[in-house]
Short mmCIF file of C-alpha atoms in Angstrom, two decimals:
data_model
loop_
_atom_site.label_atom_id
_atom_site.label_comp_id
_atom_site.label_asym_id
_atom_site.label_seq_id
_atom_site.Cartn_x
_atom_site.Cartn_y
_atom_site.Cartn_z
CA MET C 539 141.98 73.83 98.70
CA PHE C 540 139.01 72.52 96.80
CA TYR C 541 138.84 69.47 99.07
CA ILE C 542 138.76 71.76 102.17
CA LYS C 543 135.94 73.84 100.73
CA ASN C 544 133.99 70.74 99.96
CA ASN C 545 134.36 69.58 103.56
CA MET C 546 133.31 72.98 104.89
CA CYS C 547 130.21 72.92 102.71
CA ASN C 548 129.29 69.51 103.87
CA LEU C 549 129.74 70.49 107.54
CA THR C 550 127.64 73.60 107.13
CA LEU C 551 124.92 71.57 105.49
CA CYS C 552 124.92 69.00 108.34
CA VAL C 553 124.70 71.74 110.89
CA LEU C 554 121.76 73.38 109.06
CA LEU C 555 120.00 70.01 108.79
CA PHE C 556 120.52 69.33 112.52
CA LEU C 557 119.17 72.71 113.50
CA THR C 558 116.21 72.21 111.18
CA CYS C 559 115.34 68.86 112.62
CA SER C 560 115.87 69.87 116.25
CA CYS C 561 113.82 73.08 115.94
CA SER C 562 111.17 71.78 113.59
CA PRO C 563 107.61 72.90 114.30
CA LEU C 564 104.81 70.44 115.19
CA SER C 565 104.09 67.95 112.55
CA SER C 566 100.39 68.77 112.55
CA CYS C 567 98.18 71.34 114.30
CA PRO C 568 94.48 70.67 115.13
CA ALA C 569 91.79 72.93 113.80
CA GLN C 570 90.87 75.87 116.11
CA CYS C 571 94.31 75.70 117.75
CA LEU C 572 97.48 77.76 117.59
CA CYS C 573 100.71 75.78 117.50
CA GLU C 574 104.12 77.12 118.33
CA THR C 575 107.18 74.92 118.54
CA THR C 576 105.91 72.02 120.71
CA VAL C 577 103.07 73.91 122.43
CA VAL C 578 99.42 73.65 121.36
CA ASN C 579 97.01 76.45 122.48
CA CYS C 580 93.26 75.89 122.04
CA VAL C 581 91.97 78.42 124.50
CA SER C 582 88.24 79.46 124.56
CA GLN C 583 87.33 77.76 121.31
CA ASP C 584 84.06 76.26 122.62
CA LEU C 585 85.48 72.81 122.18
CA ARG C 586 83.34 69.84 123.27
CA SER C 587 86.29 67.38 123.32
CA ILE C 588 89.99 67.22 123.06
CA PRO C 589 90.99 68.31 119.53
CA GLN C 590 92.40 65.65 117.24
CA PRO C 591 94.93 64.72 116.05
CA LEU C 592 97.52 65.99 118.47
CA PRO C 593 101.08 66.05 117.23
CA GLU C 594 103.41 63.26 118.49
CA ASN C 595 106.05 65.73 119.73
CA ILE C 596 103.73 67.95 121.67
CA THR C 597 105.03 68.96 125.16
CA ALA C 598 102.29 71.27 126.41
CA LEU C 599 98.54 71.44 125.71
CA ASN C 600 96.36 74.37 126.77
CA ILE C 601 92.63 73.88 126.42
CA ASN C 602 91.49 76.32 129.03
CA GLY C 603 88.05 77.94 128.73
CA ASN C 604 86.15 75.32 126.69
CA ASP C 605 83.17 73.06 127.32
CA ILE C 606 84.65 69.61 127.73
CA ARG C 607 82.30 67.94 130.26
CA ASN C 608 83.85 64.51 130.09
CA LEU C 609 87.50 63.29 129.82
CA ASN C 610 87.58 59.63 128.82
CA ASN C 611 89.96 57.11 127.20
CA GLU C 612 89.09 58.57 123.77
CA SER C 613 90.38 62.02 124.80
CA PHE C 614 94.01 60.87 124.25
CA PRO C 615 93.64 57.86 121.90
CA ARG C 616 97.36 57.46 121.08
CA PRO C 617 100.53 57.73 123.10
CA LEU C 618 102.04 61.23 123.58
CA GLU C 619 105.36 60.47 125.13
CA HIS C 620 106.54 64.06 125.38
CA LEU C 621 103.44 65.75 126.83
CA THR C 622 104.42 67.05 130.25
CA HIS C 623 101.99 70.00 130.88
CA LEU C 624 98.23 69.78 130.52
CA TYR C 625 95.96 72.76 131.17
CA VAL C 626 92.16 72.17 131.30
CA SER C 627 91.09 75.09 133.58
CA GLY C 628 87.57 76.58 133.30
CA SER C 629 86.37 73.94 130.79
CA GLN C 630 83.28 72.73 132.70
CA VAL C 631 84.84 69.31 133.32
CA GLU C 632 82.54 67.02 135.42
CA GLU C 633 83.89 63.54 134.97
CA LEU C 634 87.29 61.93 134.50
CA ASP C 635 86.88 58.29 133.55
CA SER C 636 89.17 55.33 134.05
CA MET C 637 92.47 55.31 132.12
CA VAL C 638 91.92 58.74 130.66
CA PHE C 639 95.65 59.60 131.11
CA LYS C 640 97.05 56.11 130.24
CA ASN C 641 98.75 57.46 127.03
CA LEU C 642 100.35 60.38 128.78
CA PRO C 643 103.23 58.70 130.71
CA SER C 644 105.36 61.92 131.01
CA LEU C 645 102.78 64.20 132.61
CA ARG C 646 104.33 66.44 135.23
CA LEU C 647 101.66 69.21 135.64
CA VAL C 648 97.86 69.01 135.41
CA ASP C 649 95.69 72.05 135.90
CA LEU C 650 92.01 71.14 136.41
CA SER C 651 91.03 74.33 138.29
CA ASN C 652 87.72 76.14 137.90
CA ASN C 653 85.66 73.08 136.85
CA ARG C 654 82.72 71.12 138.37
CA ILE C 655 84.19 67.69 139.05
CA SER C 656 81.82 65.15 140.57
CA GLN C 657 83.62 62.02 139.44
CA PHE C 658 87.34 61.30 139.24
CA SER C 659 88.16 57.68 138.79
CA VAL C 660 91.01 56.30 140.91
CA GLU C 661 92.15 54.53 137.74
CA ALA C 662 92.25 57.73 135.66
CA LEU C 663 95.96 57.84 136.18
CA PRO C 664 98.40 54.92 135.68
CA GLN C 665 100.04 53.61 138.92
CA ASP C 666 103.42 54.78 137.77
CA ASN C 667 102.40 58.32 136.80
CA LYS C 668 104.96 61.13 137.31
CA ILE C 669 102.57 63.98 138.12
CA GLU C 670 104.28 66.48 140.43
CA VAL C 671 101.92 69.51 140.29
CA LEU C 672 98.14 69.12 140.54
CA ASN C 673 95.90 72.22 140.52
CA LEU C 674 92.42 71.49 141.79
CA SER C 675 91.49 75.01 142.85
CA LYS C 676 87.77 75.63 142.61
CA SER C 677 87.27 72.35 140.82
CA LEU C 678 84.78 70.49 142.98
CA TYR C 679 81.06 70.40 142.09
CA ASN C 680 80.49 71.11 145.77
CA HIS C 681 82.33 70.47 148.99
CA SER C 682 80.49 67.16 149.66
CA TYR C 683 82.40 65.58 146.75
CA ILE C 684 85.78 65.88 148.57
CA GLY C 685 85.64 62.02 149.05
CA VAL C 686 86.20 61.78 145.24
CA PHE C 687 89.63 63.38 145.72
CA ALA C 688 90.40 61.57 148.95
CA ASP C 689 90.44 58.18 147.17
CA LEU C 690 92.53 59.66 144.36
CA PHE C 691 95.12 61.00 146.77
CA LYS C 692 95.43 57.70 148.66
CA HIS C 693 96.06 55.46 145.66
CA SER C 694 97.00 57.39 142.47
CA LEU C 695 99.47 60.23 143.12
CA PRO C 696 102.81 58.73 144.33
CA LYS C 697 104.95 61.64 143.05
CA VAL C 698 102.87 64.74 143.59
CA SER C 699 104.71 67.51 145.47
CA HIS C 700 102.49 70.53 144.86
CA LEU C 701 98.71 70.31 145.51
CA ASP C 702 96.27 73.18 145.25
CA LEU C 703 92.80 72.65 146.84
CA SER C 704 91.95 76.31 147.41
CA ASN C 705 88.51 77.85 146.76
CA ASN C 706 86.51 74.63 147.12
CA ASP C 707 84.34 75.58 150.10
CA LEU C 708 85.67 72.62 152.07
CA VAL C 709 84.27 72.28 155.58
CA LEU C 710 85.96 69.16 156.91
CA LEU C 711 88.92 67.16 155.48
CA PRO C 712 88.39 63.39 155.49
CA GLU C 713 90.68 61.51 157.91
CA GLY C 714 93.98 60.55 156.32
CA ILE C 715 93.22 62.40 153.11
CA PHE C 716 96.89 63.17 152.51
CA ALA C 717 98.31 59.89 153.88
CA GLY C 718 99.25 58.59 150.44
CA LEU C 719 101.13 61.73 149.39
CA SER C 720 104.58 61.03 150.95
CA ASP C 721 106.32 63.54 148.60
CA LEU C 722 103.98 66.45 149.21
CA THR C 723 105.88 69.65 149.91
CA VAL C 724 103.35 72.42 149.13
CA LEU C 725 99.68 72.24 150.16
CA ASP C 726 97.29 75.19 149.42
CA LEU C 727 94.00 75.14 151.27
CA ARG C 728 93.21 78.83 151.11
CA ASN C 729 89.75 80.32 150.93
CA ASN C 730 87.79 77.25 152.06
CA SER C 731 85.44 76.96 155.07
CA LEU C 732 87.48 74.60 157.20
CA VAL C 733 86.23 74.76 160.83
CA THR C 734 88.83 72.42 162.34
CA ILE C 735 91.78 70.17 161.49
CA ARG C 736 91.50 66.55 162.42
CA ASN C 737 94.34 64.41 163.87
CA ASP C 738 97.00 63.15 161.51
CA THR C 739 95.86 65.38 158.64
CA PHE C 740 99.30 66.77 158.10
CA TRP C 741 101.57 63.83 158.94
CA ASN C 742 103.79 64.31 155.90
CA ARG C 743 107.31 65.04 157.03
CA ALA C 744 108.19 66.37 153.59
CA LEU C 745 105.71 69.22 153.85
CA LYS C 746 107.33 72.67 153.49
CA GLU C 747 104.53 75.10 152.65
CA LEU C 748 100.98 74.93 154.25
CA ASP C 749 98.47 77.68 153.46
CA LEU C 750 95.35 77.76 155.63
CA ARG C 751 94.43 81.40 155.09
CA ASP C 752 90.85 82.62 154.85
CA ASN C 753 89.07 79.61 156.33
CA ALA C 754 86.66 79.34 159.37
CA LEU C 755 89.19 78.25 161.99
CA LYS C 756 88.55 79.65 165.43
CA VAL C 757 91.30 77.74 167.29
CA LEU C 758 93.78 74.97 166.50
CA PRO C 759 93.58 71.87 168.76
CA ASN C 760 96.67 70.95 170.77
CA VAL C 761 97.08 67.72 168.77
CA THR C 762 97.34 69.77 165.57
CA LEU C 763 99.78 72.20 167.15
CA GLU C 764 102.04 69.30 168.12
CA GLU C 765 101.69 67.75 164.69
CA LEU C 766 102.72 71.01 162.91
CA SER C 767 105.64 71.48 165.32
CA SER C 768 107.09 68.03 164.47
CA ILE C 769 107.44 68.84 160.76
CA PRO C 770 110.92 70.25 160.09
CA ASP C 771 111.40 73.44 157.95
CA LEU C 772 107.58 73.95 157.66
CA ARG C 773 106.14 77.36 156.81
CA VAL C 774 102.44 77.94 157.72
CA ARG C 775 100.04 80.76 156.82
CA LEU C 776 97.00 81.29 158.98
CA ALA C 777 95.78 84.88 158.37
CA GLY C 778 92.19 85.63 157.58
CA ASN C 779 90.59 83.13 160.04
CA PRO C 780 87.96 84.16 162.65
CA TRP C 781 90.07 83.44 165.77
CA ARG C 782 88.00 83.30 168.94
CA CYS C 783 90.10 84.93 171.70
CA ASP C 784 88.93 83.24 174.90
CA CYS C 785 90.51 80.76 177.32
CA ASN C 786 90.51 78.05 174.70
CA ILE C 787 93.15 79.79 172.65
CA GLU C 788 95.77 80.09 175.39
CA ASP C 789 97.81 77.12 174.23
CA MET C 790 97.76 78.35 170.67
CA LEU C 791 99.14 81.76 171.79
CA ILE C 792 101.95 80.07 173.56
CA TRP C 793 102.70 77.95 170.46
CA LEU C 794 102.70 81.08 168.28
CA ALA C 795 105.17 82.88 170.56
CA LYS C 796 107.46 79.84 170.79
CA HIS C 797 107.66 78.94 167.07
CA GLU C 798 108.51 81.18 164.08
CA PHE C 799 107.28 79.07 161.23
CA VAL C 800 103.93 80.87 161.10
CA VAL C 801 105.11 83.48 158.66
CA ASP C 802 102.02 85.76 158.96
CA SER C 803 101.68 85.49 162.82
CA PHE C 804 101.64 89.27 163.16
CA ASN C 805 98.58 89.40 160.88
CA LEU C 806 96.42 87.09 163.08
CA THR C 807 93.67 89.04 164.83
CA CYS C 808 90.67 88.24 167.08
CA SER C 809 87.24 88.11 165.56
CA GLY C 810 85.52 87.89 168.99
CA PRO C 811 84.49 88.61 171.61
CA ALA C 812 83.56 92.21 170.72
CA ARG C 813 85.90 93.84 173.15
CA LEU C 814 88.89 92.09 171.54
CA LYS C 815 87.81 92.43 167.93
CA ASN C 816 90.73 93.06 165.58
CA VAL C 817 93.28 92.85 168.42
CA PRO C 818 96.46 91.06 167.16
CA LEU C 819 96.88 87.65 168.80
CA LEU C 820 100.51 88.20 169.65
CA THR C 821 99.69 91.22 171.83
CA LEU C 822 97.14 89.36 174.01
CA ILE C 823 97.86 88.63 177.64
CA GLN C 824 96.29 85.89 179.73
CA SER C 825 94.18 88.24 181.84
CA GLN C 826 92.38 89.29 178.69
CA LEU C 827 91.20 85.76 177.91
CA SER C 828 88.10 84.55 179.70
CA CYS C 829 85.83 81.76 178.92
CA TRP C 830 83.03 84.21 178.83
CA SER C 831 83.76 87.62 177.37
CA ASN C 832 81.19 89.44 179.45
CA ALA C 833 77.94 88.87 181.25
CA GLY C 834 75.79 89.69 178.23
CA ASP C 835 77.78 87.34 176.09
CA ALA C 836 77.51 84.56 178.68
CA MET C 837 73.72 85.05 178.97
CA ASP C 838 73.43 84.86 175.17
CA ARG C 839 75.25 81.56 175.17
CA VAL C 840 73.07 80.25 178.00
CA LEU C 841 69.82 81.37 176.42
CA GLU C 842 70.62 80.42 172.82
CA PRO C 843 69.78 76.66 173.38
CA SER C 844 66.63 77.74 175.32
CA TYR C 845 65.42 79.80 172.37
CA VAL C 846 65.98 76.89 169.99
CA PHE C 847 64.14 74.49 172.36
CA LEU C 848 61.24 76.98 172.79
CA GLY C 849 60.90 77.36 169.04
CA MET C 850 60.78 73.59 168.60
CA VAL C 851 58.12 73.23 171.31
CA LEU C 852 55.95 75.93 169.76
CA ALA C 853 56.30 74.36 166.34
CA LEU C 854 55.30 71.02 167.76
CA ILE C 855 52.23 72.54 169.52
CA GLY C 856 51.20 74.19 166.27
CA VAL C 857 51.48 70.86 164.35
CA ILE C 858 49.40 69.05 167.02
CA PHE C 859 46.77 71.79 166.94
CA LEU C 860 46.44 71.59 163.13
CA LEU C 861 46.27 67.81 163.34
CA VAL C 862 43.41 67.94 165.92
CA LEU C 863 41.52 70.37 163.72
CA TYR C 864 41.96 68.10 160.74
CA LEU C 865 40.79 64.96 162.58
CA ASN C 866 37.71 66.76 164.05
CA ARG C 867 36.79 68.71 160.97
CA LYS C 868 33.29 67.17 160.68
CA GLY C 869 32.42 67.94 164.29
CA ILE C 870 33.87 71.37 164.05
CA LYS C 871 31.81 71.97 160.93
CA GLY C 872 28.59 70.93 162.67
CA TRP C 873 29.46 73.06 165.66
CA MET C 874 29.95 76.08 163.45
CA TYR C 875 26.54 75.43 161.81
CA ASN C 876 24.87 75.26 165.22
CA ILE C 877 26.46 78.58 166.26
CA ARG C 878 25.32 80.08 162.98
CA ASP C 879 21.70 78.90 163.53
CA ALA C 880 21.65 80.13 167.15
CA CYS C 881 22.93 83.50 166.14
CA ARG C 882 20.39 83.68 163.34
CA ASP C 883 17.49 82.89 165.78
CA HIS C 884 18.78 85.42 168.26
CA MET C 885 19.06 88.15 165.65
CA GLU C 886 15.56 87.42 164.32
CA GLY C 887 14.20 87.84 167.88
CA TYR C 888 15.96 91.26 168.14
CA HIS C 889 14.62 92.26 164.79
CA TYR C 890 11.04 91.34 165.67
CA ARG C 891 11.15 93.35 168.93
CA TYR C 892 12.58 96.28 167.06
CA GLU C 893 9.69 96.26 164.59
CA ILE C 894 7.15 96.15 167.40
CA ASN C 895 8.82 99.08 169.31
CA SER C 896 9.04 101.18 166.18
CA ASP C 897 5.31 100.78 165.16
CA PRO C 898 2.64 101.85 167.81
CA ARG C 899 -0.05 99.80 166.13
CA LEU C 900 2.02 96.60 166.43
CA ALA C 901 2.78 97.53 170.02
CA ASN C 902 -0.99 97.80 170.89
CA LEU C 903 -1.63 94.59 169.08
CA SER C 904 1.06 92.85 170.96
CA LEU C 905 -0.28 94.32 174.28
CA ASN C 906 -3.85 93.12 173.55
CA SER C 907 -2.57 89.69 172.59
CA ASP C 908 -0.77 89.53 175.92
CA VAL C 909 -3.89 90.46 177.76
#
């Protein structure tokens, strides 16, 4: 009996030790951070760099809302094998240097949204990185820096499946920007300023969700329509774009009626011409679509280039006139002096005659002198 009790005590002790070890808190917690199990939260602490030292068994790091302008190879100086989730949103990040994530081999999710990135080294991530979710919403310094991301997508993200590029004011996507993302399944391009979609932009056959809402698209080219139709199980969102309902959109209307993968097709409406404004695209008939909406609209289209040309001509004439004045400034100055002197002599003659006419004595004297 005593032997059985001893064994039971030993077994209970072992279980307690196991639970204690497996559920142990982080070995150390950086100052200004809150640590819970294997998660470190350092939100809005006005940090200028990644807090150190980070615990070895950390799995998630949240440093949103700080002032970390630069992420470099000193940001994570030692290996963190278990870190899978990294949140650096709204931290004023501008540069990500080479090898910044070399010591984070298990990263699966990186959130860099709401920053001002102007430099993102292609070598910031190791070639064999495992990142699956990358949030770059509102992260570009301005839309002209999209090339920074284009190089990154082509060479450094072999496993990414979810990419968020919304709210970056993008106007055009570089050719083949997503060519290196063979596993991409979700692409968010909402709330940009995209005016068109180039050929072979969405060639990824793995793509399942494409969000193009709230851009500046007026019509989708036939090549793009064919490209999207060739991707199996794709779901597309297109609402919130200023669709121009004229003869150029006929093929797109046929495409919308034929396919069901545009999940918000009933919410697509015309932005112009004026007589079709806010009319749903799916209710349009061919007779409503004309290349010119009305005579006034057509005349505006014809005259618009003329107005621009006229303005340019007038501006050129003005510049030439000012240039002539400048080159002949000395002659013009002398001419002005001559006019002034002539006017002065003329006015003095008038003044002299006035004095004579107003004084009889001077009038008689003038008459006698004439005689």
